[in-house]
Amino acid sequence: LLNIFWFNKLFQIFSMMDAGHDRRVDVNEFMQGMASLGLRLSPAEAQAEFAKMDSNHGGQVLFVEFCAWVRNRVNPDHNPSFDADIYSGEHC
C-alpha cells in the first residue's frame, strides 16, 4: 500500500506541473512546478535535472520518466536495469 501511496503522490505532483494538461512536462513546466513545491532551482540547475529525465532529448518528459528520476534522486544506488523499459520505451 505504501508504494501505491507514493505512486499517487508522484502523479499528483506531475499533474500539477503539467500546465498544458497533455500528460507531458517541458522544462518550463518543470521549473515552475519545482518552485511551487519550494524547490528553487536556477535555470541551469533546472535544465540539468530536466536533461537527466529527458532520456530521448525530445524536450518533454512523461510520468514514467519523472518517476524514474525521482527514484534516482531518492536512491542513487538503485539498479539501472530496473529502468531499462522506461528509457527504451519498449514496455511503457
C-alpha positions as a Markdown table, in Angstrom:
| # | Residue | x | y | z |
|---|---|---|---|---|
| 1 | Leu | 0.0 | 0.0 | 0.0 |
| 2 | Leu | 2.9 | 2.4 | 0.7 |
| 3 | Asn | 4.0 | 2.1 | -2.9 |
| 4 | Ile | 0.5 | 2.9 | -4.2 |
| 5 | Phe | 0.5 | 6.0 | -1.9 |
| 6 | Trp | 3.9 | 7.3 | -3.3 |
| 7 | Phe | 2.9 | 6.5 | -6.9 |
| 8 | Asn | -0.3 | 8.5 | -6.4 |
| 9 | Lys | 1.6 | 11.4 | -4.7 |
| 10 | Leu | 4.1 | 11.5 | -7.6 |
| 11 | Phe | 1.2 | 11.5 | -10.1 |
| 12 | Gln | -0.4 | 14.4 | -8.2 |
| 13 | Ile | 2.9 | 16.4 | -8.4 |
| 14 | Phe | 3.4 | 15.6 | -12.0 |
| 15 | Ser | -0.2 | 16.6 | -12.9 |
| 16 | Met | 0.2 | 19.9 | -11.0 |
| 17 | Met | 3.3 | 20.6 | -13.1 |
| 18 | Asp | 1.6 | 19.7 | -16.3 |
| 19 | Ala | 0.2 | 23.1 | -17.1 |
| 20 | Gly | -0.7 | 22.1 | -20.7 |
| 21 | His | -2.7 | 19.1 | -19.5 |
| 22 | Asp | -1.1 | 16.9 | -22.1 |
| 23 | Arg | 0.5 | 14.4 | -19.7 |
| 24 | Arg | 3.9 | 15.7 | -20.6 |
| 25 | Val | 6.1 | 18.2 | -18.8 |
| 26 | Asp | 8.5 | 20.5 | -20.5 |
| 27 | Val | 11.4 | 22.3 | -18.9 |
| 28 | Asn | 9.4 | 25.5 | -18.1 |
| 29 | Glu | 6.6 | 23.5 | -16.5 |
| 30 | Phe | 9.3 | 21.6 | -14.5 |
| 31 | Met | 10.9 | 24.8 | -13.3 |
| 32 | Gln | 7.5 | 26.3 | -12.2 |
| 33 | Gly | 6.5 | 23.0 | -10.6 |
| 34 | Met | 9.6 | 22.7 | -8.6 |
| 35 | Ala | 9.3 | 26.3 | -7.4 |
| 36 | Ser | 5.7 | 25.7 | -6.3 |
| 37 | Leu | 7.0 | 22.7 | -4.3 |
| 38 | Gly | 9.5 | 25.1 | -2.6 |
| 39 | Leu | 12.5 | 23.7 | -4.6 |
| 40 | Arg | 14.2 | 26.7 | -6.0 |
| 41 | Leu | 16.4 | 25.7 | -8.9 |
| 42 | Ser | 18.4 | 28.1 | -11.0 |
| 43 | Pro | 17.7 | 27.9 | -14.7 |
| 44 | Ala | 20.9 | 26.0 | -15.2 |
| 45 | Glu | 20.1 | 23.5 | -12.4 |
| 46 | Ala | 16.6 | 23.0 | -13.7 |
| 47 | Gln | 18.0 | 22.4 | -17.3 |
| 48 | Ala | 20.5 | 19.9 | -15.9 |
| 49 | Glu | 17.9 | 18.0 | -13.9 |
| 50 | Phe | 15.4 | 18.0 | -16.7 |
| 51 | Ala | 18.1 | 16.6 | -19.1 |
| 52 | Lys | 18.5 | 13.7 | -16.7 |
| 53 | Met | 14.8 | 12.9 | -17.1 |
| 54 | Asp | 14.5 | 13.5 | -20.8 |
| 55 | Ser | 16.3 | 10.4 | -21.9 |
| 56 | Asn | 15.3 | 10.8 | -25.6 |
| 57 | His | 16.0 | 14.6 | -25.6 |
| 58 | Gly | 12.6 | 15.3 | -27.0 |
| 59 | Gly | 12.0 | 18.3 | -24.8 |
| 60 | Gln | 9.2 | 16.7 | -22.8 |
| 61 | Val | 9.1 | 14.0 | -20.2 |
| 62 | Leu | 6.4 | 11.5 | -19.4 |
| 63 | Phe | 5.2 | 10.4 | -16.0 |
| 64 | Val | 7.3 | 7.2 | -16.1 |
| 65 | Glu | 10.4 | 9.3 | -16.8 |
| 66 | Phe | 9.6 | 11.6 | -13.9 |
| 67 | Cys | 9.1 | 8.6 | -11.6 |
| 68 | Ala | 12.5 | 7.1 | -12.6 |
| 69 | Trp | 14.1 | 10.5 | -12.0 |
| 70 | Val | 12.6 | 10.8 | -8.5 |
| 71 | Arg | 13.6 | 7.3 | -7.6 |
| 72 | Asn | 17.2 | 8.0 | -8.7 |
| 73 | Arg | 17.2 | 11.2 | -6.6 |
| 74 | Val | 15.9 | 9.3 | -3.6 |
| 75 | Asn | 18.0 | 6.2 | -4.1 |
| 76 | Pro | 21.0 | 7.0 | -6.4 |
| 77 | Asp | 22.4 | 3.5 | -5.8 |
| 78 | His | 19.4 | 1.7 | -7.4 |
| 79 | Asn | 19.9 | -0.9 | -10.1 |
| 80 | Pro | 19.7 | 0.9 | -13.5 |
| 81 | Ser | 18.4 | -2.3 | -15.2 |
| 82 | Phe | 15.1 | -1.8 | -13.3 |
| 83 | Asp | 14.5 | 1.3 | -15.5 |
| 84 | Ala | 15.6 | -0.3 | -18.9 |
| 85 | Asp | 12.0 | -0.4 | -20.2 |
| 86 | Ile | 11.3 | 3.2 | -19.2 |
| 87 | Tyr | 14.4 | 4.5 | -21.0 |
| 88 | Ser | 13.9 | 2.3 | -24.1 |
| 89 | Gly | 10.1 | 2.9 | -24.2 |
| 90 | Glu | 9.6 | -0.7 | -25.2 |
| 91 | His | 7.2 | -1.7 | -22.4 |
| 92 | Cys | 5.6 | 1.6 | -21.5 |
